[in-house]
Amino acid sequence: MDSAGRARKATIKDVAARAGVSPSAVSIALHDRPGVSASTKERILKAASDLGWRPNLAAASLSGRAVHTVGLAIARPARLLGLEPFYMEFISGIESVLSRRSCSLLLRVIEADEEIDVHREWWQGGRVNGSILVDLKVDDPRIPALAEIGLPAVVVGDPSLAGPFASVWTDDAAAIAEAVRYLAALGHRRIGRVSGPAELGHSVIRTRAFDEIVAELGLEGRTAIADYSPDQGGRACRSLLLAPDRPTAIVFDNDIMAVAALGVADEFGLSVPDDLSLLAWDDSQLCQLTRPALSAMQHDVYSFGAEVTRALFDVMSGEGHPSHAAQSPVLVPRSSTAPPRA
C-alpha cells in the first residue's frame, strides 16, 4: 500500500523478483523476443498474471517499442460471419493466447479484393506485428504481395497454398475420406456433397478427395456449390434432391448448411435419417441441438485458433515455425445418419 492507503501498482521489477529473473528477461519474455527459455518465459508470464501486471502501452509506444497487435481480415458478409460458429470459436482460440501476452486482435470484415491493401496498410503503418491469413485460394494473390513487403504471417491452410509462409492446417482430404467411407459402410451408394465456394483452396482439396474416394469405392457422387450460408446451402441441397437419382446421403462443408438441409428434407417429405442421411463439417452446438442431432466431423476449432496464434508468435519473434498439420477432424455419428431404406 502507498501512503494514501491505495494498493500499489505492480512494476516490471516486481514481476522480475517474483519470477527470479532480471527485469531485462521480463521484457524479453513479455515482448516474445528470443533470449529466454520456454520454461523461463512461462514462469515470467505466470508471475505477471499473479501480480496483475500489464505493460504501459502508451509508454511503450512513446519509447519506440512496438506494441503487439495481430491482424485478422475475413472476407465474409458480416451478417453471415455472426452466424458461423467456426469463426466465433476460432477467434476465441486466438484471444486465449493474445490475452496471456497482453496483445490485441485487429479484426476487419472486408471484401475479398480489399485484403492485400488492408494488410499492407496495417503492416507498413505499424499497426500490426503480424497477421493470420485465412480462406486461401489456389494461387492466391495475397501470398506474393504480402511476402514482398515482409509481413510476418501464418497461413491457415494446406502448405501447397502458403508459398513462403508457415502454415497450420487440418487434413481435409483424410476427413472427407472418413466421412464417405462411413456413409458407404452404412450402405449408401449415392452420396452428395454441398461445398463452400469453389475457388477456396480447402474446397478444391475436399472436392478432389471426395471424387477420388467415391471412385475408389464404386459409388455415385455429386457436388453442388454454395457459399456457407443457409440460403445457398438449402438451394444446393434442393438441386441434389431434384436429380433423377437423388442421393441418399449428403455431406456439407459447414454446420449451418447442414442445419438448413433439415428444412429442405421436410419440404420434400423426406425423413432424416430414414430417407436421407445428413453429415456436417465443423461440429458445433447447432449440430447437437437440432432434432435429429446432426452427425458431424468434429474439430477442436478453439484449440486450432490457439495453435495458429502460437505459431504466429514464433514467426514474429524471428524464431520461425515449421508448417504442420493440426489434429484431424474426427467423425461423431449422431441421429442424422443411418442405413438407407431398402
PDB file of C-alpha atoms in Angstrom, residues 3-285:
ATOM      1  CA  SER A   3       0.920   6.433   1.899  1.00  0.00           C
ATOM      2  CA  ALA A   4      -2.669   7.148   0.821  1.00  0.00           C
ATOM      3  CA  GLY A   5      -3.708   3.571   1.515  1.00  0.00           C
ATOM      4  CA  ARG A   6      -4.093   2.643  -2.176  1.00  0.00           C
ATOM      5  CA  ALA A   7      -2.785  -0.670  -3.468  1.00  0.00           C
ATOM      6  CA  ARG A   8       0.496  -0.050  -5.274  1.00  0.00           C
ATOM      7  CA  LYS A   9       0.514  -0.999  -8.944  1.00  0.00           C
ATOM      8  CA  ALA A  10       2.939  -3.826  -9.684  1.00  0.00           C
ATOM      9  CA  THR A  11       6.016  -2.929 -11.718  1.00  0.00           C
ATOM     10  CA  ILE A  12       8.251  -4.849 -14.072  1.00  0.00           C
ATOM     11  CA  LYS A  13      10.751  -5.132 -11.187  1.00  0.00           C
ATOM     12  CA  ASP A  14       8.091  -6.840  -9.072  1.00  0.00           C
ATOM     13  CA  VAL A  15       7.486  -9.350 -11.854  1.00  0.00           C
ATOM     14  CA  ALA A  16      11.245  -9.977 -12.145  1.00  0.00           C
ATOM     15  CA  ALA A  17      11.588 -10.512  -8.385  1.00  0.00           C
ATOM     16  CA  ARG A  18       8.665 -12.931  -8.263  1.00  0.00           C
ATOM     17  CA  ALA A  19       9.970 -14.935 -11.238  1.00  0.00           C
ATOM     18  CA  GLY A  20      13.576 -14.833 -10.008  1.00  0.00           C
ATOM     19  CA  VAL A  21      14.931 -13.208 -13.171  1.00  0.00           C
ATOM     20  CA  SER A  22      16.234  -9.823 -14.266  1.00  0.00           C
ATOM     21  CA  PRO A  23      13.940  -7.021 -15.492  1.00  0.00           C
ATOM     22  CA  SER A  24      15.521  -7.348 -18.940  1.00  0.00           C
ATOM     23  CA  ALA A  25      14.483 -11.034 -19.053  1.00  0.00           C
ATOM     24  CA  VAL A  26      10.927  -9.987 -18.200  1.00  0.00           C
ATOM     25  CA  SER A  27      10.954  -7.501 -21.074  1.00  0.00           C
ATOM     26  CA  ILE A  28      12.268 -10.132 -23.484  1.00  0.00           C
ATOM     27  CA  ALA A  29       9.610 -12.662 -22.448  1.00  0.00           C
ATOM     28  CA  LEU A  30       6.696 -10.245 -22.461  1.00  0.00           C
ATOM     29  CA  HIS A  31       7.616  -8.923 -25.906  1.00  0.00           C
ATOM     30  CA  ASP A  32       8.082 -12.519 -27.111  1.00  0.00           C
ATOM     31  CA  ARG A  33      11.650 -11.970 -28.272  1.00  0.00           C
ATOM     32  CA  PRO A  34      14.305 -14.701 -28.387  1.00  0.00           C
ATOM     33  CA  GLY A  35      16.645 -14.807 -25.417  1.00  0.00           C
ATOM     34  CA  VAL A  36      14.901 -16.751 -22.658  1.00  0.00           C
ATOM     35  CA  SER A  37      13.936 -20.425 -22.491  1.00  0.00           C
ATOM     36  CA  ALA A  38      10.361 -21.592 -22.845  1.00  0.00           C
ATOM     37  CA  SER A  39      10.192 -22.610 -19.182  1.00  0.00           C
ATOM     38  CA  THR A  40      11.515 -19.225 -18.041  1.00  0.00           C
ATOM     39  CA  LYS A  41       9.034 -17.434 -20.296  1.00  0.00           C
ATOM     40  CA  GLU A  42       6.175 -19.431 -18.783  1.00  0.00           C
ATOM     41  CA  ARG A  43       7.393 -18.596 -15.269  1.00  0.00           C
ATOM     42  CA  ILE A  44       7.538 -14.893 -16.125  1.00  0.00           C
ATOM     43  CA  LEU A  45       4.075 -14.893 -17.716  1.00  0.00           C
ATOM     44  CA  LYS A  46       2.651 -16.610 -14.648  1.00  0.00           C
ATOM     45  CA  ALA A  47       4.330 -14.109 -12.330  1.00  0.00           C
ATOM     46  CA  ALA A  48       2.911 -11.213 -14.348  1.00  0.00           C
ATOM     47  CA  SER A  49      -0.540 -12.773 -14.248  1.00  0.00           C
ATOM     48  CA  ASP A  50      -0.375 -13.447 -10.495  1.00  0.00           C
ATOM     49  CA  LEU A  51       0.612  -9.832  -9.823  1.00  0.00           C
ATOM     50  CA  GLY A  52      -1.950  -8.411 -12.216  1.00  0.00           C
ATOM     51  CA  TRP A  53       0.828  -6.602 -14.108  1.00  0.00           C
ATOM     52  CA  ARG A  54       0.075  -5.089 -17.514  1.00  0.00           C
ATOM     53  CA  PRO A  55       2.523  -3.216 -19.757  1.00  0.00           C
ATOM     54  CA  ASN A  56       2.157   0.532 -20.082  1.00  0.00           C
ATOM     55  CA  LEU A  57       1.215   0.619 -23.759  1.00  0.00           C
ATOM     56  CA  ALA A  58       1.360   4.391 -24.041  1.00  0.00           C
ATOM     57  CA  ALA A  59       4.896   4.491 -22.634  1.00  0.00           C
ATOM     58  CA  ALA A  60       5.924   1.609 -24.877  1.00  0.00           C
ATOM     59  CA  SER A  61       4.656   3.476 -27.929  1.00  0.00           C
ATOM     60  CA  LEU A  62       6.432   6.695 -26.983  1.00  0.00           C
ATOM     61  CA  SER A  63       9.717   4.861 -26.399  1.00  0.00           C
ATOM     62  CA  GLY A  64       9.560   3.356 -29.895  1.00  0.00           C
ATOM     63  CA  ARG A  65       8.895  -0.203 -28.774  1.00  0.00           C
ATOM     64  CA  ALA A  66       6.262  -1.963 -30.898  1.00  0.00           C
ATOM     65  CA  VAL A  67       3.011  -2.855 -29.177  1.00  0.00           C
ATOM     66  CA  HIS A  68       1.943  -6.361 -30.132  1.00  0.00           C
ATOM     67  CA  THR A  69      -1.186  -6.485 -32.264  1.00  0.00           C
ATOM     68  CA  VAL A  70      -2.219  -9.350 -34.511  1.00  0.00           C
ATOM     69  CA  GLY A  71      -4.254  -8.714 -37.666  1.00  0.00           C
ATOM     70  CA  LEU A  72      -7.075 -10.885 -38.984  1.00  0.00           C
ATOM     71  CA  ALA A  73      -9.082  -9.892 -42.077  1.00  0.00           C
ATOM     72  CA  ILE A  74     -12.047 -12.070 -43.029  1.00  0.00           C
ATOM     73  CA  ALA A  75     -13.702 -11.764 -46.431  1.00  0.00           C
ATOM     74  CA  ARG A  76     -17.231 -12.764 -45.470  1.00  0.00           C
ATOM     75  CA  PRO A  77     -20.510 -10.861 -45.220  1.00  0.00           C
ATOM     76  CA  ALA A  78     -20.691  -9.508 -41.666  1.00  0.00           C
ATOM     77  CA  ARG A  79     -24.165 -10.970 -41.122  1.00  0.00           C
ATOM     78  CA  LEU A  80     -23.035 -14.468 -42.167  1.00  0.00           C
ATOM     79  CA  LEU A  81     -19.910 -14.242 -40.028  1.00  0.00           C
ATOM     80  CA  GLY A  82     -22.083 -13.630 -36.985  1.00  0.00           C
ATOM     81  CA  LEU A  83     -23.948 -16.874 -37.692  1.00  0.00           C
ATOM     82  CA  GLU A  84     -20.884 -19.050 -38.259  1.00  0.00           C
ATOM     83  CA  PRO A  85     -19.818 -20.973 -35.154  1.00  0.00           C
ATOM     84  CA  PHE A  86     -16.453 -21.790 -36.761  1.00  0.00           C
ATOM     85  CA  TYR A  87     -15.107 -18.245 -36.733  1.00  0.00           C
ATOM     86  CA  MET A  88     -16.525 -17.466 -33.302  1.00  0.00           C
ATOM     87  CA  GLU A  89     -14.635 -20.466 -31.883  1.00  0.00           C
ATOM     88  CA  PHE A  90     -11.532 -19.721 -33.939  1.00  0.00           C
ATOM     89  CA  ILE A  91     -11.361 -16.110 -32.727  1.00  0.00           C
ATOM     90  CA  SER A  92     -11.915 -17.269 -29.141  1.00  0.00           C
ATOM     91  CA  GLY A  93      -8.887 -19.540 -29.520  1.00  0.00           C
ATOM     92  CA  ILE A  94      -6.811 -16.644 -30.867  1.00  0.00           C
ATOM     93  CA  GLU A  95      -7.842 -14.444 -27.943  1.00  0.00           C
ATOM     94  CA  SER A  96      -6.920 -17.153 -25.428  1.00  0.00           C
ATOM     95  CA  VAL A  97      -3.277 -16.745 -26.486  1.00  0.00           C
ATOM     96  CA  LEU A  98      -3.305 -12.979 -27.008  1.00  0.00           C
ATOM     97  CA  SER A  99      -4.796 -12.249 -23.582  1.00  0.00           C
ATOM     98  CA  ARG A 100      -1.932 -14.054 -21.850  1.00  0.00           C
ATOM     99  CA  ARG A 101       0.567 -11.897 -23.706  1.00  0.00           C
ATOM    100  CA  SER A 102      -1.239  -8.580 -23.264  1.00  0.00           C
ATOM    101  CA  CYS A 103      -1.777  -8.382 -27.017  1.00  0.00           C
ATOM    102  CA  SER A 104      -4.713  -7.233 -29.118  1.00  0.00           C
ATOM    103  CA  LEU A 105      -6.544  -8.574 -32.139  1.00  0.00           C
ATOM    104  CA  LEU A 106      -7.219  -6.157 -35.005  1.00  0.00           C
ATOM    105  CA  LEU A 107     -10.186  -7.698 -36.838  1.00  0.00           C
ATOM    106  CA  ARG A 108     -11.652  -6.422 -40.099  1.00  0.00           C
ATOM    107  CA  VAL A 109     -14.546  -7.895 -42.100  1.00  0.00           C
ATOM    108  CA  ILE A 110     -13.875  -6.964 -45.717  1.00  0.00           C
ATOM    109  CA  GLU A 111     -14.495  -7.686 -49.374  1.00  0.00           C
ATOM    110  CA  ALA A 112     -12.107 -10.226 -50.886  1.00  0.00           C
ATOM    111  CA  ASP A 113     -10.380  -7.725 -53.183  1.00  0.00           C
ATOM    112  CA  GLU A 114      -9.549  -5.409 -50.260  1.00  0.00           C
ATOM    113  CA  GLU A 115      -7.422  -7.778 -48.224  1.00  0.00           C
ATOM    114  CA  ILE A 116      -3.994  -7.060 -49.733  1.00  0.00           C
ATOM    115  CA  ASP A 117      -4.459  -3.319 -49.222  1.00  0.00           C
ATOM    116  CA  VAL A 118      -5.697  -3.823 -45.659  1.00  0.00           C
ATOM    117  CA  HIS A 119      -2.734  -5.968 -44.621  1.00  0.00           C
ATOM    118  CA  ARG A 120      -0.291  -3.644 -46.393  1.00  0.00           C
ATOM    119  CA  GLU A 121      -1.775  -0.628 -44.618  1.00  0.00           C
ATOM    120  CA  TRP A 122      -1.623  -2.406 -41.243  1.00  0.00           C
ATOM    121  CA  TRP A 123       1.958  -3.595 -41.644  1.00  0.00           C
ATOM    122  CA  GLN A 124       3.526  -0.545 -43.259  1.00  0.00           C
ATOM    123  CA  GLY A 125       1.632   1.757 -40.895  1.00  0.00           C
ATOM    124  CA  GLY A 126       2.983  -0.091 -37.862  1.00  0.00           C
ATOM    125  CA  ARG A 127      -0.478  -1.150 -36.710  1.00  0.00           C
ATOM    126  CA  VAL A 128       0.247  -4.897 -36.502  1.00  0.00           C
ATOM    127  CA  ASN A 129       3.209  -7.092 -35.699  1.00  0.00           C
ATOM    128  CA  GLY A 130       1.900  -9.910 -37.863  1.00  0.00           C
ATOM    129  CA  SER A 131      -1.234 -11.374 -39.435  1.00  0.00           C
ATOM    130  CA  ILE A 132      -3.233 -14.574 -39.697  1.00  0.00           C
ATOM    131  CA  LEU A 133      -4.278 -15.327 -43.277  1.00  0.00           C
ATOM    132  CA  VAL A 134      -7.457 -17.360 -43.789  1.00  0.00           C
ATOM    133  CA  ASP A 135      -9.565 -18.696 -46.678  1.00  0.00           C
ATOM    134  CA  LEU A 136      -6.656 -19.065 -49.094  1.00  0.00           C
ATOM    135  CA  LYS A 137      -7.377 -19.590 -52.773  1.00  0.00           C
ATOM    136  CA  VAL A 138      -5.305 -21.578 -55.254  1.00  0.00           C
ATOM    137  CA  ASP A 139      -2.564 -19.210 -56.495  1.00  0.00           C
ATOM    138  CA  ASP A 140      -3.832 -16.631 -54.013  1.00  0.00           C
ATOM    139  CA  PRO A 141      -2.565 -13.137 -54.936  1.00  0.00           C
ATOM    140  CA  ARG A 142      -2.131 -12.307 -51.236  1.00  0.00           C
ATOM    141  CA  ILE A 143       0.821 -14.668 -50.929  1.00  0.00           C
ATOM    142  CA  PRO A 144       3.348 -12.954 -53.258  1.00  0.00           C
ATOM    143  CA  ALA A 145       2.082  -9.452 -52.403  1.00  0.00           C
ATOM    144  CA  LEU A 146       2.399  -9.847 -48.624  1.00  0.00           C
ATOM    145  CA  ALA A 147       5.630 -11.837 -48.827  1.00  0.00           C
ATOM    146  CA  GLU A 148       7.148  -8.975 -50.819  1.00  0.00           C
ATOM    147  CA  ILE A 149       6.519  -6.422 -48.053  1.00  0.00           C
ATOM    148  CA  GLY A 150       7.939  -8.770 -45.394  1.00  0.00           C
ATOM    149  CA  LEU A 151       4.746  -9.217 -43.398  1.00  0.00           C
ATOM    150  CA  PRO A 152       5.173 -11.865 -40.663  1.00  0.00           C
ATOM    151  CA  ALA A 153       2.202 -14.151 -41.182  1.00  0.00           C
ATOM    152  CA  VAL A 154       0.842 -17.653 -40.713  1.00  0.00           C
ATOM    153  CA  VAL A 155      -1.484 -19.221 -43.256  1.00  0.00           C
ATOM    154  CA  VAL A 156      -4.466 -21.240 -42.101  1.00  0.00           C
ATOM    155  CA  GLY A 157      -4.457 -23.803 -44.874  1.00  0.00           C
ATOM    156  CA  ASP A 158      -2.560 -26.507 -46.696  1.00  0.00           C
ATOM    157  CA  PRO A 159       1.174 -25.837 -47.323  1.00  0.00           C
ATOM    158  CA  SER A 160       0.510 -26.037 -51.072  1.00  0.00           C
ATOM    159  CA  LEU A 161      -1.402 -22.748 -50.699  1.00  0.00           C
ATOM    160  CA  ALA A 162       1.010 -20.946 -48.366  1.00  0.00           C
ATOM    161  CA  GLY A 163       4.026 -20.070 -50.540  1.00  0.00           C
ATOM    162  CA  PRO A 164       6.918 -18.952 -48.269  1.00  0.00           C
ATOM    163  CA  PHE A 165       4.691 -18.547 -45.192  1.00  0.00           C
ATOM    164  CA  ALA A 166       4.402 -21.052 -42.370  1.00  0.00           C
ATOM    165  CA  SER A 167       1.043 -22.821 -42.355  1.00  0.00           C
ATOM    166  CA  VAL A 168      -1.140 -24.707 -39.909  1.00  0.00           C
ATOM    167  CA  TRP A 169      -3.840 -26.869 -41.433  1.00  0.00           C
ATOM    168  CA  THR A 170      -6.228 -29.773 -40.988  1.00  0.00           C
ATOM    169  CA  ASP A 171      -6.130 -32.824 -43.223  1.00  0.00           C
ATOM    170  CA  ASP A 172      -9.296 -32.143 -45.203  1.00  0.00           C
ATOM    171  CA  ALA A 173      -8.683 -34.996 -47.635  1.00  0.00           C
ATOM    172  CA  ALA A 174      -8.446 -37.598 -44.861  1.00  0.00           C
ATOM    173  CA  ALA A 175     -11.563 -36.234 -43.172  1.00  0.00           C
ATOM    174  CA  ILE A 176     -13.606 -36.339 -46.380  1.00  0.00           C
ATOM    175  CA  ALA A 177     -12.455 -39.926 -46.977  1.00  0.00           C
ATOM    176  CA  GLU A 178     -13.519 -40.918 -43.456  1.00  0.00           C
ATOM    177  CA  ALA A 179     -16.960 -39.334 -43.887  1.00  0.00           C
ATOM    178  CA  VAL A 180     -17.609 -41.063 -47.235  1.00  0.00           C
ATOM    179  CA  ARG A 181     -16.311 -44.427 -46.018  1.00  0.00           C
ATOM    180  CA  TYR A 182     -18.650 -44.202 -43.035  1.00  0.00           C
ATOM    181  CA  LEU A 183     -21.681 -43.493 -45.220  1.00  0.00           C
ATOM    182  CA  ALA A 184     -20.686 -46.267 -47.598  1.00  0.00           C
ATOM    183  CA  ALA A 185     -20.384 -48.682 -44.664  1.00  0.00           C
ATOM    184  CA  LEU A 186     -23.980 -47.794 -43.720  1.00  0.00           C
ATOM    185  CA  GLY A 187     -24.995 -48.913 -47.226  1.00  0.00           C
ATOM    186  CA  HIS A 188     -25.270 -45.607 -49.094  1.00  0.00           C
ATOM    187  CA  ARG A 189     -24.358 -45.859 -52.788  1.00  0.00           C
ATOM    188  CA  ARG A 190     -25.407 -42.362 -53.930  1.00  0.00           C
ATOM    189  CA  ILE A 191     -23.714 -39.619 -51.922  1.00  0.00           C
ATOM    190  CA  GLY A 192     -23.990 -35.872 -52.488  1.00  0.00           C
ATOM    191  CA  ARG A 193     -21.861 -33.060 -51.150  1.00  0.00           C
ATOM    192  CA  VAL A 194     -22.589 -29.350 -50.670  1.00  0.00           C
ATOM    193  CA  SER A 195     -19.315 -27.429 -50.780  1.00  0.00           C
ATOM    194  CA  GLY A 196     -18.221 -23.934 -49.912  1.00  0.00           C
ATOM    195  CA  PRO A 197     -17.062 -21.505 -52.648  1.00  0.00           C
ATOM    196  CA  ALA A 198     -15.271 -23.429 -55.386  1.00  0.00           C
ATOM    197  CA  GLU A 199     -12.313 -21.020 -55.533  1.00  0.00           C
ATOM    198  CA  LEU A 200     -11.235 -21.613 -51.933  1.00  0.00           C
ATOM    199  CA  GLY A 201      -8.207 -23.852 -51.583  1.00  0.00           C
ATOM    200  CA  HIS A 202      -9.753 -26.139 -48.989  1.00  0.00           C
ATOM    201  CA  SER A 203     -12.860 -26.531 -51.199  1.00  0.00           C
ATOM    202  CA  VAL A 204     -10.615 -27.665 -54.048  1.00  0.00           C
ATOM    203  CA  ILE A 205      -8.832 -30.155 -51.774  1.00  0.00           C
ATOM    204  CA  ARG A 206     -12.097 -31.536 -50.377  1.00  0.00           C
ATOM    205  CA  THR A 207     -13.723 -31.827 -53.822  1.00  0.00           C
ATOM    206  CA  ARG A 208     -10.722 -33.688 -55.206  1.00  0.00           C
ATOM    207  CA  ALA A 209     -10.679 -36.030 -52.206  1.00  0.00           C
ATOM    208  CA  PHE A 210     -14.450 -36.600 -52.480  1.00  0.00           C
ATOM    209  CA  ASP A 211     -14.223 -37.503 -56.169  1.00  0.00           C
ATOM    210  CA  GLU A 212     -11.299 -39.854 -55.506  1.00  0.00           C
ATOM    211  CA  ILE A 213     -12.874 -41.747 -52.614  1.00  0.00           C
ATOM    212  CA  VAL A 214     -16.234 -42.040 -54.418  1.00  0.00           C
ATOM    213  CA  ALA A 215     -14.468 -43.531 -57.453  1.00  0.00           C
ATOM    214  CA  GLU A 216     -12.350 -45.843 -55.283  1.00  0.00           C
ATOM    215  CA  LEU A 217     -15.440 -47.270 -53.546  1.00  0.00           C
ATOM    216  CA  GLY A 218     -17.500 -47.512 -56.734  1.00  0.00           C
ATOM    217  CA  LEU A 219     -20.127 -45.039 -55.540  1.00  0.00           C
ATOM    218  CA  GLU A 220     -22.143 -42.343 -57.308  1.00  0.00           C
ATOM    219  CA  GLY A 221     -21.123 -38.886 -56.115  1.00  0.00           C
ATOM    220  CA  ARG A 222     -22.062 -35.323 -56.997  1.00  0.00           C
ATOM    221  CA  THR A 223     -21.008 -31.945 -55.554  1.00  0.00           C
ATOM    222  CA  ALA A 224     -23.176 -28.806 -55.509  1.00  0.00           C
ATOM    223  CA  ILE A 225     -21.522 -25.455 -54.753  1.00  0.00           C
ATOM    224  CA  ALA A 226     -22.753 -22.930 -52.187  1.00  0.00           C
ATOM    225  CA  ASP A 227     -21.259 -20.135 -50.077  1.00  0.00           C
ATOM    226  CA  TYR A 228     -21.656 -21.470 -46.493  1.00  0.00           C
ATOM    227  CA  SER A 229     -24.907 -19.516 -45.984  1.00  0.00           C
ATOM    228  CA  PRO A 230     -28.161 -21.273 -45.033  1.00  0.00           C
ATOM    229  CA  ASP A 231     -29.945 -19.886 -48.108  1.00  0.00           C
ATOM    230  CA  GLN A 232     -27.419 -21.114 -50.652  1.00  0.00           C
ATOM    231  CA  GLY A 233     -26.838 -24.310 -48.687  1.00  0.00           C
ATOM    232  CA  GLY A 234     -30.558 -25.049 -48.860  1.00  0.00           C
ATOM    233  CA  ARG A 235     -30.643 -24.204 -52.572  1.00  0.00           C
ATOM    234  CA  ALA A 236     -27.705 -26.542 -53.284  1.00  0.00           C
ATOM    235  CA  CYS A 237     -29.378 -29.295 -51.274  1.00  0.00           C
ATOM    236  CA  ARG A 238     -32.563 -28.896 -53.336  1.00  0.00           C
ATOM    237  CA  SER A 239     -30.574 -29.201 -56.579  1.00  0.00           C
ATOM    238  CA  LEU A 240     -29.179 -32.521 -55.392  1.00  0.00           C
ATOM    239  CA  LEU A 241     -32.589 -33.834 -54.313  1.00  0.00           C
ATOM    240  CA  LEU A 242     -34.202 -32.838 -57.623  1.00  0.00           C
ATOM    241  CA  ALA A 243     -31.837 -35.102 -59.586  1.00  0.00           C
ATOM    242  CA  PRO A 244     -33.443 -38.273 -61.047  1.00  0.00           C
ATOM    243  CA  ASP A 245     -31.206 -40.490 -58.915  1.00  0.00           C
ATOM    244  CA  ARG A 246     -31.082 -38.336 -55.843  1.00  0.00           C
ATOM    245  CA  PRO A 247     -28.526 -39.091 -53.141  1.00  0.00           C
ATOM    246  CA  THR A 248     -29.491 -40.985 -50.016  1.00  0.00           C
ATOM    247  CA  ALA A 249     -26.790 -39.143 -48.025  1.00  0.00           C
ATOM    248  CA  ILE A 250     -25.295 -35.647 -48.239  1.00  0.00           C
ATOM    249  CA  VAL A 251     -22.089 -34.235 -46.705  1.00  0.00           C
ATOM    250  CA  PHE A 252     -21.991 -30.475 -46.037  1.00  0.00           C
ATOM    251  CA  ASP A 253     -18.908 -28.261 -45.820  1.00  0.00           C
ATOM    252  CA  ASN A 254     -20.186 -26.481 -42.700  1.00  0.00           C
ATOM    253  CA  ASP A 255     -22.778 -26.860 -39.972  1.00  0.00           C
ATOM    254  CA  ILE A 256     -25.112 -24.006 -40.985  1.00  0.00           C
ATOM    255  CA  MET A 257     -25.816 -25.509 -44.414  1.00  0.00           C
ATOM    256  CA  ALA A 258     -26.466 -28.921 -42.859  1.00  0.00           C
ATOM    257  CA  VAL A 259     -28.989 -27.415 -40.430  1.00  0.00           C
ATOM    258  CA  ALA A 260     -30.728 -25.675 -43.348  1.00  0.00           C
ATOM    259  CA  ALA A 261     -30.931 -29.044 -45.121  1.00  0.00           C
ATOM    260  CA  LEU A 262     -33.194 -30.392 -42.369  1.00  0.00           C
ATOM    261  CA  GLY A 263     -35.850 -27.926 -43.528  1.00  0.00           C
ATOM    262  CA  VAL A 264     -35.274 -28.829 -47.176  1.00  0.00           C
ATOM    263  CA  ALA A 265     -35.720 -32.526 -46.421  1.00  0.00           C
ATOM    264  CA  ASP A 266     -39.034 -31.695 -44.761  1.00  0.00           C
ATOM    265  CA  GLU A 267     -40.123 -29.749 -47.874  1.00  0.00           C
ATOM    266  CA  PHE A 268     -39.557 -32.913 -49.924  1.00  0.00           C
ATOM    267  CA  GLY A 269     -41.436 -35.069 -47.423  1.00  0.00           C
ATOM    268  CA  LEU A 270     -38.241 -36.934 -46.580  1.00  0.00           C
ATOM    269  CA  SER A 271     -37.472 -38.308 -43.149  1.00  0.00           C
ATOM    270  CA  VAL A 272     -33.988 -37.786 -41.710  1.00  0.00           C
ATOM    271  CA  PRO A 273     -32.273 -40.232 -41.436  1.00  0.00           C
ATOM    272  CA  ASP A 274     -34.640 -42.896 -42.861  1.00  0.00           C
ATOM    273  CA  ASP A 275     -34.905 -41.338 -46.332  1.00  0.00           C
ATOM    274  CA  LEU A 276     -31.871 -39.040 -46.240  1.00  0.00           C
ATOM    275  CA  SER A 277     -28.724 -39.010 -44.106  1.00  0.00           C
ATOM    276  CA  LEU A 278     -27.024 -35.679 -43.379  1.00  0.00           C
ATOM    277  CA  LEU A 279     -23.454 -35.141 -42.168  1.00  0.00           C
ATOM    278  CA  ALA A 280     -21.919 -31.747 -41.303  1.00  0.00           C
ATOM    279  CA  TRP A 281     -18.383 -30.381 -41.230  1.00  0.00           C
ATOM    280  CA  ASP A 282     -17.222 -28.489 -38.096  1.00  0.00           C
ATOM    281  CA  ASP A 283     -19.248 -29.896 -35.247  1.00  0.00           C
ATOM    282  CA  SER A 284     -20.935 -27.219 -33.126  1.00  0.00           C
ATOM    283  CA  GLN A 285     -23.755 -26.616 -30.659  1.00  0.00           C
TER     284      GLN A 285
END
